[in-house]
mmCIF file of C-alpha atoms and ligand atoms in Angstrom:
data_model
loop_
_atom_site.group_PDB
_atom_site.id
_atom_site.type_symbol
_atom_site.label_atom_id
_atom_site.label_comp_id
_atom_site.label_asym_id
_atom_site.label_seq_id
_atom_site.Cartn_x
_atom_site.Cartn_y
_atom_site.Cartn_z
ATOM 1 C CA MET A 1 -22.924 -13.650 3.241
ATOM 2 C CA THR A 2 -23.606 -10.042 2.590
ATOM 3 C CA LYS A 3 -27.020 -8.155 4.506
ATOM 4 C CA ASN A 4 -29.103 -9.502 1.112
ATOM 5 C CA ASN A 5 -27.568 -13.082 1.370
ATOM 6 C CA LYS A 6 -25.311 -12.923 -1.628
ATOM 7 C CA PRO A 7 -21.416 -14.832 -1.110
ATOM 8 C CA TYR A 8 -19.451 -11.730 -0.047
ATOM 9 C CA ARG A 9 -16.334 -10.722 -2.256
ATOM 10 C CA LEU A 10 -14.161 -8.458 -1.436
ATOM 11 C CA ARG A 11 -12.443 -6.149 -4.087
ATOM 12 C CA LEU A 12 -11.259 -3.350 -2.277
ATOM 13 C CA PRO A 13 -7.600 -1.913 -2.683
ATOM 14 C CA GLY A 14 -7.542 -2.547 1.165
ATOM 15 C CA PRO A 15 -8.334 -4.288 3.242
ATOM 16 C CA THR A 16 -8.019 -7.545 0.784
ATOM 17 C CA ALA A 17 -9.272 -11.064 0.811
ATOM 18 C CA VAL A 18 -7.790 -13.081 3.337
ATOM 19 C CA PRO A 19 -6.927 -16.604 2.069
ATOM 20 C CA GLU A 20 -7.705 -19.532 3.824
ATOM 21 C CA GLN A 21 -4.305 -20.628 4.379
ATOM 22 C CA ILE A 22 -3.546 -17.055 6.325
ATOM 23 C CA ARG A 23 -6.895 -17.435 8.298
ATOM 24 C CA MET A 24 -5.776 -20.627 9.790
ATOM 25 C CA ALA A 25 -2.384 -19.372 10.543
ATOM 26 C CA LEU A 26 -4.232 -16.488 12.593
ATOM 27 C CA ALA A 27 -5.776 -19.269 14.810
ATOM 28 C CA GLU A 28 -2.549 -20.672 15.891
ATOM 29 C CA PRO A 29 -2.024 -20.212 19.831
ATOM 30 C CA VAL A 30 -0.838 -17.093 21.745
ATOM 31 C CA VAL A 31 2.070 -17.804 23.289
ATOM 32 C CA ALA A 32 4.715 -15.633 25.328
ATOM 33 C CA HIS A 33 5.588 -12.646 23.529
ATOM 34 C CA ARG A 34 9.158 -13.104 24.634
ATOM 35 C CA GLY A 35 9.932 -17.026 24.609
ATOM 36 C CA PRO A 36 11.634 -18.704 22.095
ATOM 37 C CA GLU A 37 8.790 -20.271 20.540
ATOM 38 C CA PHE A 38 7.482 -16.511 19.051
ATOM 39 C CA ALA A 39 11.342 -15.527 18.505
ATOM 40 C CA GLU A 40 11.621 -18.035 16.392
ATOM 41 C CA VAL A 41 7.996 -16.844 14.365
ATOM 42 C CA MET A 42 9.752 -13.351 14.715
ATOM 43 C CA ALA A 43 13.078 -14.386 13.343
ATOM 44 C CA GLU A 44 11.079 -16.470 9.922
ATOM 45 C CA THR A 45 9.036 -13.708 9.440
ATOM 46 C CA GLY A 46 11.887 -11.291 9.867
ATOM 47 C CA GLN A 47 14.113 -12.729 7.033
ATOM 48 C CA LEU A 48 11.279 -13.754 4.869
ATOM 49 C CA ILE A 49 10.203 -10.166 4.209
ATOM 50 C CA LYS A 50 13.871 -8.542 3.163
ATOM 51 C CA PRO A 51 13.373 -9.663 -0.786
ATOM 52 C CA ILE A 52 9.995 -8.357 -0.568
ATOM 53 C CA LEU A 53 11.070 -4.707 0.731
ATOM 54 C CA GLY A 54 14.568 -4.893 -1.451
ATOM 55 C CA THR A 55 16.095 -4.376 1.803
ATOM 56 C CA ALA A 56 19.030 -6.088 4.411
ATOM 57 C CA ASN A 57 17.446 -4.055 7.266
ATOM 58 C CA ASP A 58 15.715 -5.675 10.041
ATOM 59 C CA VAL A 59 11.924 -4.793 9.890
ATOM 60 C CA MET A 60 10.077 -3.573 13.012
ATOM 61 C CA ALA A 61 6.477 -4.450 13.939
ATOM 62 C CA PHE A 62 3.823 -2.360 15.509
ATOM 63 C CA THR A 63 0.437 -2.940 16.611
ATOM 64 C CA SER A 64 -0.971 -0.507 14.473
ATOM 65 C CA SER A 65 -2.975 0.193 11.170
ATOM 66 C CA GLY A 66 -0.810 1.646 8.060
ATOM 67 C CA THR A 67 -1.583 5.178 9.568
ATOM 68 C CA GLY A 68 0.190 4.433 12.702
ATOM 69 C CA VAL A 69 3.342 3.977 10.929
ATOM 70 C CA MET A 70 3.169 6.976 8.423
ATOM 71 C CA GLU A 71 3.059 9.017 11.883
ATOM 72 C CA ALA A 72 5.710 6.849 13.455
ATOM 73 C CA ALA A 73 8.038 7.506 10.605
ATOM 74 C CA ILE A 74 7.619 11.125 11.138
ATOM 75 C CA ALA A 75 7.473 11.258 14.481
ATOM 76 C CA ASN A 76 11.458 9.603 14.645
ATOM 77 C CA VAL A 77 12.855 11.581 11.744
ATOM 78 C CA LEU A 78 11.386 15.317 12.535
ATOM 79 C CA ALA A 79 12.194 17.102 15.747
ATOM 80 C CA PRO A 80 10.612 20.439 16.544
ATOM 81 C CA GLY A 81 11.126 22.662 13.944
ATOM 82 C CA ASP A 82 12.353 20.423 11.244
ATOM 83 C CA LYS A 83 10.801 21.010 8.164
ATOM 84 C CA ALA A 84 9.649 18.041 5.477
ATOM 85 C CA LEU A 85 8.792 18.361 1.804
ATOM 86 C CA VAL A 86 6.066 16.092 1.072
ATOM 87 C CA LEU A 87 5.162 14.887 -2.526
ATOM 88 C CA VAL A 88 1.425 15.399 -3.140
ATOM 89 C CA ASN A 89 -0.771 13.821 -5.379
ATOM 90 C CA GLY A 90 -3.982 12.389 -4.029
ATOM 91 C CA GLN A 91 -5.333 11.653 -0.600
ATOM 92 C CA PHE A 92 -2.288 9.919 1.144
ATOM 93 C CA GLY A 93 -0.098 12.733 0.504
ATOM 94 C CA ASP A 94 -2.392 14.812 1.960
ATOM 95 C CA ARG A 95 -2.591 12.479 4.871
ATOM 96 C CA PHE A 96 1.246 12.852 5.419
ATOM 97 C CA VAL A 97 0.894 17.124 5.625
ATOM 98 C CA GLN A 98 -2.013 16.099 7.983
ATOM 99 C CA ILE A 99 0.118 14.034 10.004
ATOM 100 C CA ILE A 100 3.260 16.524 10.213
ATOM 101 C CA GLU A 101 0.735 19.196 11.128
ATOM 102 C CA GLY A 102 -0.412 17.391 13.772
ATOM 103 C CA LEU A 103 2.528 16.608 15.064
ATOM 104 C CA ASN A 104 3.054 20.692 15.191
ATOM 105 C CA LEU A 105 5.897 20.053 12.442
ATOM 106 C CA GLN A 106 6.486 21.789 9.431
ATOM 107 C CA ALA A 107 5.327 20.700 5.697
ATOM 108 C CA ASP A 108 5.983 22.301 2.644
ATOM 109 C CA THR A 109 4.501 20.359 -0.811
ATOM 110 C CA LEU A 110 5.258 19.789 -3.979
ATOM 111 C CA GLU A 111 2.073 19.053 -5.757
ATOM 112 C CA ALA A 112 0.747 17.215 -9.046
ATOM 113 C CA PRO A 113 -2.533 17.022 -10.013
ATOM 114 C CA TRP A 114 -4.106 13.776 -8.850
ATOM 115 C CA GLY A 115 -3.503 10.931 -10.938
ATOM 116 C CA GLU A 116 -0.533 12.292 -11.844
ATOM 117 C CA ALA A 117 3.022 11.942 -10.497
ATOM 118 C CA VAL A 118 5.310 14.778 -8.935
ATOM 119 C CA ALA A 119 7.913 15.867 -11.199
ATOM 120 C CA VAL A 120 11.113 14.422 -9.843
ATOM 121 C CA ASP A 121 13.533 17.103 -11.268
ATOM 122 C CA GLU A 122 11.524 20.052 -8.611
ATOM 123 C CA ILE A 123 12.670 17.944 -5.825
ATOM 124 C CA ALA A 124 16.519 18.443 -6.199
ATOM 125 C CA LYS A 125 16.006 22.075 -6.516
ATOM 126 C CA ALA A 126 13.551 22.477 -3.871
ATOM 127 C CA LEU A 127 16.281 20.815 -1.665
ATOM 128 C CA GLN A 128 18.465 23.323 -2.512
ATOM 129 C CA ASP A 129 16.300 25.925 -1.698
ATOM 130 C CA GLY A 130 14.828 24.958 1.603
ATOM 131 C CA ASP A 131 15.790 23.250 4.730
ATOM 132 C CA TYR A 132 14.486 19.751 4.630
ATOM 133 C CA ARG A 133 14.723 17.245 7.199
ATOM 134 C CA ALA A 134 13.042 14.726 5.265
ATOM 135 C CA VAL A 135 11.431 14.132 1.668
ATOM 136 C CA VAL A 136 8.015 12.218 2.258
ATOM 137 C CA ALA A 137 6.377 10.486 -0.376
ATOM 138 C CA VAL A 138 3.630 7.716 -1.195
ATOM 139 C CA HIS A 139 4.668 4.848 -3.524
ATOM 140 C CA ASN A 140 1.510 4.005 -4.573
ATOM 141 C CA GLU A 141 -1.351 6.440 -4.385
ATOM 142 C CA SER A 142 -4.420 4.182 -3.610
ATOM 143 C CA SER A 143 -6.966 7.413 -4.160
ATOM 144 C CA THR A 144 -5.392 7.469 -7.825
ATOM 145 C CA GLY A 145 -3.255 4.388 -8.941
ATOM 146 C CA ALA A 146 -0.224 6.680 -9.641
ATOM 147 C CA VAL A 147 3.006 5.230 -8.639
ATOM 148 C CA ALA A 148 5.779 7.141 -7.800
ATOM 149 C CA ASP A 149 9.350 6.648 -9.354
ATOM 150 C CA LEU A 150 10.756 5.814 -6.042
ATOM 151 C CA GLU A 151 14.242 5.080 -7.787
ATOM 152 C CA ALA A 152 14.761 8.811 -9.449
ATOM 153 C CA ILE A 153 12.946 10.082 -5.888
ATOM 154 C CA GLY A 154 15.843 8.488 -4.447
ATOM 155 C CA SER A 155 18.658 9.577 -6.463
ATOM 156 C CA ALA A 156 17.665 13.309 -6.301
ATOM 157 C CA VAL A 157 17.564 13.103 -2.153
ATOM 158 C CA ARG A 158 20.430 10.394 -1.664
ATOM 159 C CA ASP A 159 23.473 13.083 -2.149
ATOM 160 C CA SER A 160 21.674 15.568 0.251
ATOM 161 C CA ASP A 161 21.129 15.826 4.038
ATOM 162 C CA ALA A 162 17.409 15.083 4.062
ATOM 163 C CA LEU A 163 15.818 11.635 4.738
ATOM 164 C CA LEU A 164 13.544 9.736 2.155
ATOM 165 C CA VAL A 165 10.320 8.803 4.051
ATOM 166 C CA VAL A 166 8.068 6.387 1.816
ATOM 167 C CA ASP A 167 4.517 4.952 2.443
ATOM 168 C CA SER A 168 4.221 2.008 0.465
ATOM 169 C CA VAL A 169 1.338 0.495 2.419
ATOM 170 C CA SER A 170 -0.719 -0.546 -0.515
ATOM 171 C CA GLY A 171 2.662 -1.289 -3.013
ATOM 172 C CA ALA A 172 4.938 -3.763 -0.969
ATOM 173 C CA GLY A 173 4.068 -7.337 -1.538
ATOM 174 C CA GLY A 174 2.008 -6.088 -4.753
ATOM 175 C CA LEU A 175 4.971 -3.707 -6.559
ATOM 176 C CA GLU A 176 8.693 -3.917 -7.007
ATOM 177 C CA LEU A 177 10.675 -2.562 -4.277
ATOM 178 C CA GLN A 178 14.392 -1.504 -3.861
ATOM 179 C CA GLN A 179 14.288 0.180 -0.555
ATOM 180 C CA ASP A 180 18.413 -0.531 -0.307
ATOM 181 C CA ASP A 181 19.206 0.174 -3.949
ATOM 182 C CA TRP A 182 16.520 3.025 -4.266
ATOM 183 C CA GLY A 183 17.913 4.841 -1.358
ATOM 184 C CA VAL A 184 14.914 5.127 0.759
ATOM 185 C CA ASP A 185 15.413 5.852 4.170
ATOM 186 C CA VAL A 186 12.024 4.966 5.929
ATOM 187 C CA LEU A 187 9.611 2.590 4.471
ATOM 188 C CA VAL A 188 6.395 1.971 6.171
ATOM 189 C CA THR A 189 3.876 -0.763 5.256
ATOM 190 C CA ALA A 190 0.927 -2.478 6.940
ATOM 191 C CA SER A 191 -0.490 -5.743 6.896
ATOM 192 C CA GLN A 192 -4.049 -5.463 5.174
ATOM 193 C CA LYS A 193 -3.337 -4.809 1.626
ATOM 194 C CA ALA A 194 -0.781 -6.966 -0.814
ATOM 195 C CA LEU A 195 0.158 -8.898 2.182
ATOM 196 C CA MET A 196 -3.098 -10.149 2.664
ATOM 197 C CA CYS A 197 -3.261 -9.853 6.403
ATOM 198 C CA PRO A 198 -6.076 -8.745 8.357
ATOM 199 C CA PRO A 199 -5.403 -5.121 9.599
ATOM 200 C CA GLY A 200 -3.533 -4.317 12.658
ATOM 201 C CA LEU A 201 0.382 -4.769 12.080
ATOM 202 C CA GLY A 202 2.340 -2.018 10.847
ATOM 203 C CA LEU A 203 6.047 -2.796 9.392
ATOM 204 C CA ALA A 204 9.378 -0.112 9.330
ATOM 205 C CA SER A 205 12.501 -0.425 7.961
ATOM 206 C CA VAL A 206 15.046 2.178 8.478
ATOM 207 C CA SER A 207 18.392 3.096 6.856
ATOM 208 C CA GLU A 208 21.792 3.442 8.238
ATOM 209 C CA LYS A 209 21.916 7.157 7.189
ATOM 210 C CA ALA A 210 18.317 7.218 8.972
ATOM 211 C CA TRP A 211 19.501 5.757 12.213
ATOM 212 C CA ASN A 212 21.910 8.285 12.207
ATOM 213 C CA VAL A 213 19.441 11.025 12.528
ATOM 214 C CA ILE A 214 17.087 8.775 14.435
ATOM 215 C CA GLU A 215 19.396 7.707 17.395
ATOM 216 C CA ASN A 216 21.162 11.207 17.686
ATOM 217 C CA GLY A 217 17.524 12.704 18.057
ATOM 218 C CA ALA A 218 17.651 16.369 18.659
ATOM 219 C CA GLY A 219 13.977 16.314 20.968
ATOM 220 C CA GLN A 220 11.683 14.073 18.640
ATOM 221 C CA ALA A 221 8.467 13.373 20.757
ATOM 222 C CA ARG A 222 7.771 9.842 20.683
ATOM 223 C CA PHE A 223 6.948 6.888 23.180
ATOM 224 C CA TYR A 224 5.267 3.787 21.857
ATOM 225 C CA TRP A 225 6.682 4.720 18.200
ATOM 226 C CA ASP A 226 10.602 4.830 19.033
ATOM 227 C CA PHE A 227 11.902 3.159 16.617
ATOM 228 C CA ARG A 228 15.411 3.060 18.995
ATOM 229 C CA ARG A 229 13.325 0.800 21.364
ATOM 230 C CA ALA A 230 11.983 -1.233 18.302
ATOM 231 C CA ARG A 231 15.138 -1.854 17.064
ATOM 232 C CA GLU A 232 16.805 -3.275 20.065
ATOM 233 C CA SER A 233 13.476 -5.361 20.699
ATOM 234 C CA ALA A 234 14.029 -6.526 16.712
ATOM 235 C CA ALA A 235 17.126 -7.947 17.466
ATOM 236 C CA LYS A 236 16.367 -10.033 20.093
ATOM 237 C CA GLY A 237 13.071 -11.217 18.018
ATOM 238 C CA GLN A 238 10.662 -9.386 19.913
ATOM 239 C CA THR A 239 8.961 -6.313 20.055
ATOM 240 C CA ALA A 240 9.138 -3.233 22.451
ATOM 241 C CA PHE A 241 5.329 -4.070 24.036
ATOM 242 C CA THR A 242 3.170 -7.118 22.987
ATOM 243 C CA SER A 243 2.930 -8.458 19.832
ATOM 244 C CA PRO A 244 -0.243 -8.623 18.053
ATOM 245 C CA MET A 245 0.819 -12.606 17.693
ATOM 246 C CA PRO A 246 -2.068 -13.899 15.100
ATOM 247 C CA LEU A 247 -1.014 -10.891 13.125
ATOM 248 C CA ILE A 248 2.767 -12.256 13.069
ATOM 249 C CA TYR A 249 1.425 -15.634 12.331
ATOM 250 C CA GLY A 250 -0.147 -14.418 9.223
ATOM 251 C CA LEU A 251 2.122 -12.405 7.563
ATOM 252 C CA ARG A 252 4.493 -15.151 7.938
ATOM 253 C CA GLU A 253 1.830 -17.558 6.348
ATOM 254 C CA SER A 254 1.294 -14.812 3.514
ATOM 255 C CA LEU A 255 5.219 -14.498 3.123
ATOM 256 C CA ARG A 256 5.553 -18.116 2.834
ATOM 257 C CA MET A 257 2.992 -18.057 0.343
ATOM 258 C CA ILE A 258 4.459 -15.460 -2.007
ATOM 259 C CA HIS A 259 8.075 -17.216 -2.079
ATOM 260 C CA ALA A 260 6.488 -20.459 -2.660
ATOM 261 C CA GLU A 261 4.745 -18.642 -5.812
ATOM 262 C CA GLY A 262 8.145 -17.248 -6.287
ATOM 263 C CA TRP A 263 8.328 -13.262 -5.638
ATOM 264 C CA PRO A 264 8.712 -12.369 -9.659
ATOM 265 C CA ASN A 265 5.971 -14.408 -10.179
ATOM 266 C CA THR A 266 3.817 -12.444 -7.423
ATOM 267 C CA LEU A 267 4.813 -9.416 -9.200
ATOM 268 C CA ALA A 268 4.271 -10.435 -12.618
ATOM 269 C CA ARG A 269 0.703 -11.759 -11.639
ATOM 270 C CA HIS A 270 -0.238 -8.431 -10.045
ATOM 271 C CA ARG A 271 0.955 -6.736 -13.124
ATOM 272 C CA ARG A 272 -0.874 -9.606 -15.680
ATOM 273 C CA LEU A 273 -4.118 -9.095 -13.934
ATOM 274 C CA SER A 274 -4.014 -5.210 -13.495
ATOM 275 C CA SER A 275 -3.440 -4.449 -17.190
ATOM 276 C CA ALA A 276 -6.005 -7.160 -17.856
ATOM 277 C CA LEU A 277 -8.593 -5.725 -15.791
ATOM 278 C CA ARG A 278 -7.616 -2.362 -17.290
ATOM 279 C CA ALA A 279 -7.829 -3.394 -20.746
ATOM 280 C CA GLY A 280 -11.119 -4.986 -20.842
ATOM 281 C CA VAL A 281 -12.669 -2.236 -19.103
ATOM 282 C CA GLN A 282 -11.249 0.342 -21.580
ATOM 283 C CA ALA A 283 -13.010 -1.954 -24.122
ATOM 284 C CA LEU A 284 -16.141 -0.604 -22.708
ATOM 285 C CA GLY A 285 -15.111 2.902 -23.433
ATOM 286 C CA LEU A 286 -14.333 3.907 -20.003
ATOM 287 C CA ALA A 287 -10.878 5.565 -19.398
ATOM 288 C CA VAL A 288 -8.181 4.953 -16.629
ATOM 289 C CA PHE A 289 -8.642 7.632 -14.136
ATOM 290 C CA THR A 290 -4.380 7.574 -14.175
ATOM 291 C CA LYS A 291 -2.274 9.615 -15.860
ATOM 292 C CA SER A 292 1.077 9.135 -14.389
ATOM 293 C CA PRO A 293 3.468 6.885 -16.862
ATOM 294 C CA MET A 294 3.703 4.288 -13.879
ATOM 295 C CA LEU A 295 0.310 3.087 -13.331
ATOM 296 C CA SER A 296 -0.168 1.131 -10.125
ATOM 297 C CA ASP A 297 -0.503 -2.984 -10.684
ATOM 298 C CA THR A 298 -2.473 -2.715 -7.220
ATOM 299 C CA VAL A 299 -5.227 -1.364 -7.435
ATOM 300 C CA CYS A 300 -7.027 0.180 -10.820
ATOM 301 C CA VAL A 301 -8.836 3.576 -11.032
ATOM 302 C CA PHE A 302 -11.295 4.205 -13.567
ATOM 303 C CA GLU A 303 -13.230 7.337 -14.724
ATOM 304 C CA MET A 304 -17.008 7.070 -14.543
ATOM 305 C CA PRO A 305 -18.417 8.708 -17.833
ATOM 306 C CA ASP A 306 -20.893 11.411 -17.868
ATOM 307 C CA GLY A 307 -24.380 10.614 -16.195
ATOM 308 C CA ILE A 308 -22.891 7.883 -14.402
ATOM 309 C CA ASP A 309 -22.052 8.178 -10.584
ATOM 310 C CA GLY A 310 -19.380 6.023 -9.393
ATOM 311 C CA SER A 311 -21.271 5.888 -6.136
ATOM 312 C CA ALA A 312 -24.208 4.188 -7.849
ATOM 313 C CA ILE A 313 -21.818 1.566 -9.600
ATOM 314 C CA VAL A 314 -20.406 0.635 -5.943
ATOM 315 C CA ARG A 315 -23.970 -0.056 -4.813
ATOM 316 C CA HIS A 316 -24.702 -1.882 -7.633
ATOM 317 C CA PHE A 317 -21.908 -4.061 -7.270
ATOM 318 C CA TYR A 318 -22.837 -4.650 -3.463
ATOM 319 C CA GLU A 319 -26.572 -4.785 -3.886
ATOM 320 C CA THR A 320 -26.636 -7.090 -6.900
ATOM 321 C CA TYR A 321 -23.528 -9.108 -6.975
ATOM 322 C CA GLY A 322 -22.045 -9.109 -2.878
ATOM 323 C CA THR A 323 -19.215 -7.585 -4.460
ATOM 324 C CA VAL A 324 -17.536 -4.750 -2.700
ATOM 325 C CA ILE A 325 -15.045 -2.222 -4.470
ATOM 326 C CA ALA A 326 -14.210 1.377 -3.812
ATOM 327 C CA GLY A 327 -15.394 4.641 -4.852
ATOM 328 C CA SER A 328 -13.911 7.245 -3.350
ATOM 329 C CA ARG A 329 -14.010 9.148 -0.019
ATOM 330 C CA SER A 330 -12.296 11.844 -1.253
ATOM 331 C CA LYS A 331 -12.412 15.164 -3.966
ATOM 332 C CA LEU A 332 -12.899 12.265 -6.148
ATOM 333 C CA ARG A 333 -16.169 10.991 -4.903
ATOM 334 C CA GLY A 334 -18.761 9.762 -7.806
ATOM 335 C CA LYS A 335 -16.432 10.148 -10.558
ATOM 336 C CA VAL A 336 -13.823 7.307 -10.231
ATOM 337 C CA ILE A 337 -14.489 3.914 -8.875
ATOM 338 C CA ARG A 338 -11.442 1.835 -7.487
ATOM 339 C CA ILE A 339 -11.019 -1.946 -8.091
ATOM 340 C CA GLY A 340 -7.954 -3.652 -5.852
ATOM 341 C CA THR A 341 -5.806 -5.850 -7.839
ATOM 342 C CA MET A 342 -3.622 -7.307 -5.047
ATOM 343 C CA GLY A 343 -3.163 -9.972 -2.489
ATOM 344 C CA CYS A 344 -4.693 -13.268 -3.414
ATOM 345 C CA ILE A 345 -6.597 -12.829 -6.654
ATOM 346 C CA THR A 346 -7.306 -14.587 -10.127
ATOM 347 C CA ASP A 347 -7.928 -14.586 -13.532
ATOM 348 C CA GLU A 348 -11.294 -15.416 -12.771
ATOM 349 C CA ASP A 349 -11.498 -12.109 -10.013
ATOM 350 C CA ILE A 350 -11.013 -10.219 -12.595
ATOM 351 C CA ARG A 351 -13.217 -11.582 -15.308
ATOM 352 C CA LEU A 352 -15.896 -11.537 -12.592
ATOM 353 C CA ASP A 353 -15.382 -7.697 -11.931
ATOM 354 C CA LEU A 354 -15.273 -7.257 -15.899
ATOM 355 C CA GLU A 355 -18.734 -8.957 -16.252
ATOM 356 C CA GLN A 356 -19.936 -7.311 -12.847
ATOM 357 C CA LEU A 357 -19.110 -3.853 -14.044
ATOM 358 C CA GLU A 358 -20.559 -4.529 -17.263
ATOM 359 C CA GLY A 359 -23.657 -4.982 -15.450
ATOM 360 C CA ALA A 360 -23.938 -2.072 -13.214
ATOM 361 C CA LEU A 361 -23.278 -0.146 -16.275
ATOM 362 C CA SER A 362 -25.956 -1.280 -18.533
ATOM 363 C CA GLU A 363 -28.409 -1.279 -15.358
ATOM 364 C CA LEU A 364 -27.081 2.881 -15.028
ATOM 365 C CA GLY A 365 -28.325 3.116 -19.025
ATOM 366 C CA TRP A 366 -24.419 2.993 -20.362
ATOM 367 C CA SER A 367 -24.898 1.236 -23.209
ATOM 368 C CA VAL A 368 -22.088 -1.853 -23.823
ATOM 369 C CA GLU A 369 -21.407 -3.654 -26.501
ATOM 370 C CA GLY A 370 -21.745 -7.379 -25.455
ATOM 371 C CA GLY A 371 -18.386 -9.329 -25.790
ATOM 372 C CA VAL A 372 -15.927 -6.547 -26.228
ATOM 373 C CA GLY A 373 -14.708 -6.040 -22.604
ATOM 374 C CA GLN A 374 -13.999 -10.064 -22.254
ATOM 375 C CA ALA A 375 -12.261 -10.153 -25.820
ATOM 376 C CA ALA A 376 -9.913 -7.142 -24.404
ATOM 377 C CA LEU A 377 -9.324 -8.682 -20.882
ATOM 378 C CA GLU A 378 -8.863 -12.516 -22.667
ATOM 379 C CA ALA A 379 -6.512 -11.411 -24.635
ATOM 380 C CA ALA A 380 -4.545 -9.294 -22.273
ATOM 381 C CA LEU A 381 -4.551 -12.393 -19.960
ATOM 382 C CA GLN A 382 -2.350 -14.444 -22.929
ATOM 383 C CA PRO A 383 0.784 -14.375 -21.976
ATOM 384 C CA ALA A 384 3.190 -12.940 -24.738
ATOM 385 C CA ASN A 385 3.695 -15.080 -27.405
HETATM 386 C C1 LIG B 1 -4.488 2.102 2.853
HETATM 387 C C2 LIG B 1 -3.432 3.045 2.927
HETATM 388 C C3 LIG B 1 -2.452 3.582 4.087
HETATM 389 C C4 LIG B 1 -2.994 3.424 5.639
HETATM 390 O O1 LIG B 1 -4.608 3.273 5.869
HETATM 391 P P1 LIG B 1 -5.042 2.721 7.255
HETATM 392 O O2 LIG B 1 -6.176 3.037 7.285
HETATM 393 O O3 LIG B 1 -4.503 3.402 8.416
HETATM 394 O O4 LIG B 1 -4.298 1.284 7.330
HETATM 395 C C5 LIG B 1 -2.022 4.463 3.873
HETATM 396 N N1 LIG B 1 -0.979 4.705 2.889
HETATM 397 C C6 LIG B 1 -1.542 4.247 1.434
HETATM 398 C C7 LIG B 1 -1.459 4.562 0.262
HETATM 399 C C8 LIG B 1 -3.067 3.242 1.428
HETATM 400 O O5 LIG B 1 -3.147 2.801 0.494
#
């Protein structure tokens, strides 16, 4: 229940609602983190996640939010004096720059206006001109709804000495990922977005090309985050330090659910629901904020019409319906609203999202023609022919 006794509905682009089945799994007993029982859980989880990330790598787990594993990726790849080229088109690209500078390393940026994608053809040129240890990108920019073309970015980086480091915190589990085929060297994600778990588990998957740098590290500053130790532990079905057991039970359950639905079906559901929500909201006369040709399937970002404050919409959702959606905590504050379309959501969720948005808009004085939004949403929900 919310503070004013409405049934609580979590529709953020993360953390996302945790389904009952996963909440039950979180309650499994804590066992020894270096015992055979837990090693079995780790082994199953490790196998189930590979197709979701599109990798044959053993995935390493850390107790942290997403930002922790973003920092881990940087700390393992860059040594003092090394420079990274960061693709920045939103809040999380900015965060990578802050992490790199916070570690006393150097970041150059290739930027695009928020909502657009960074021009991939500029990457190859930048790599020729500068001496970069890494190219750093955000797969799904949750602040704007823009998806990066990782396949194209990977081709631009693949034949250079640079490593491609990618944050897919809000992509993995809801967007296609082919880490190995696309040439992503270090991929990090976290539990609380499309993977439907509570926050607190960070994951990292590392290519052979990146291991060469990490193993022969020339002075990288790291301890808890040291991927070398994490890799040795992962091979034994362990984490280097005490595992967040409930979250790993939860992740195993989440992955079992995804495989039971069928991974391609999970992806298709994310695409269908996000497209339908956008169609419905656009029919109300609102614009999709995202200008990138690759629109996110895991978060929908809408621009507010003149005179409508996004923060007031967010407040109305919470106070009137008990629904929690996101505005913006960045320079887009008040200008956009963001609704998560990832995790365990259904047709019914986005129908409610649209209905409640109509209510909020008319309350704030934006006149909406009745039924038009729903008709567009329902049409988009129909399977193609
Ligand atoms: C949520 C998110 C993160 C991580 O945030 P934490 O609060 O540290 O878990 C990182 N990158 C993106 C793109 C995100 O959406």
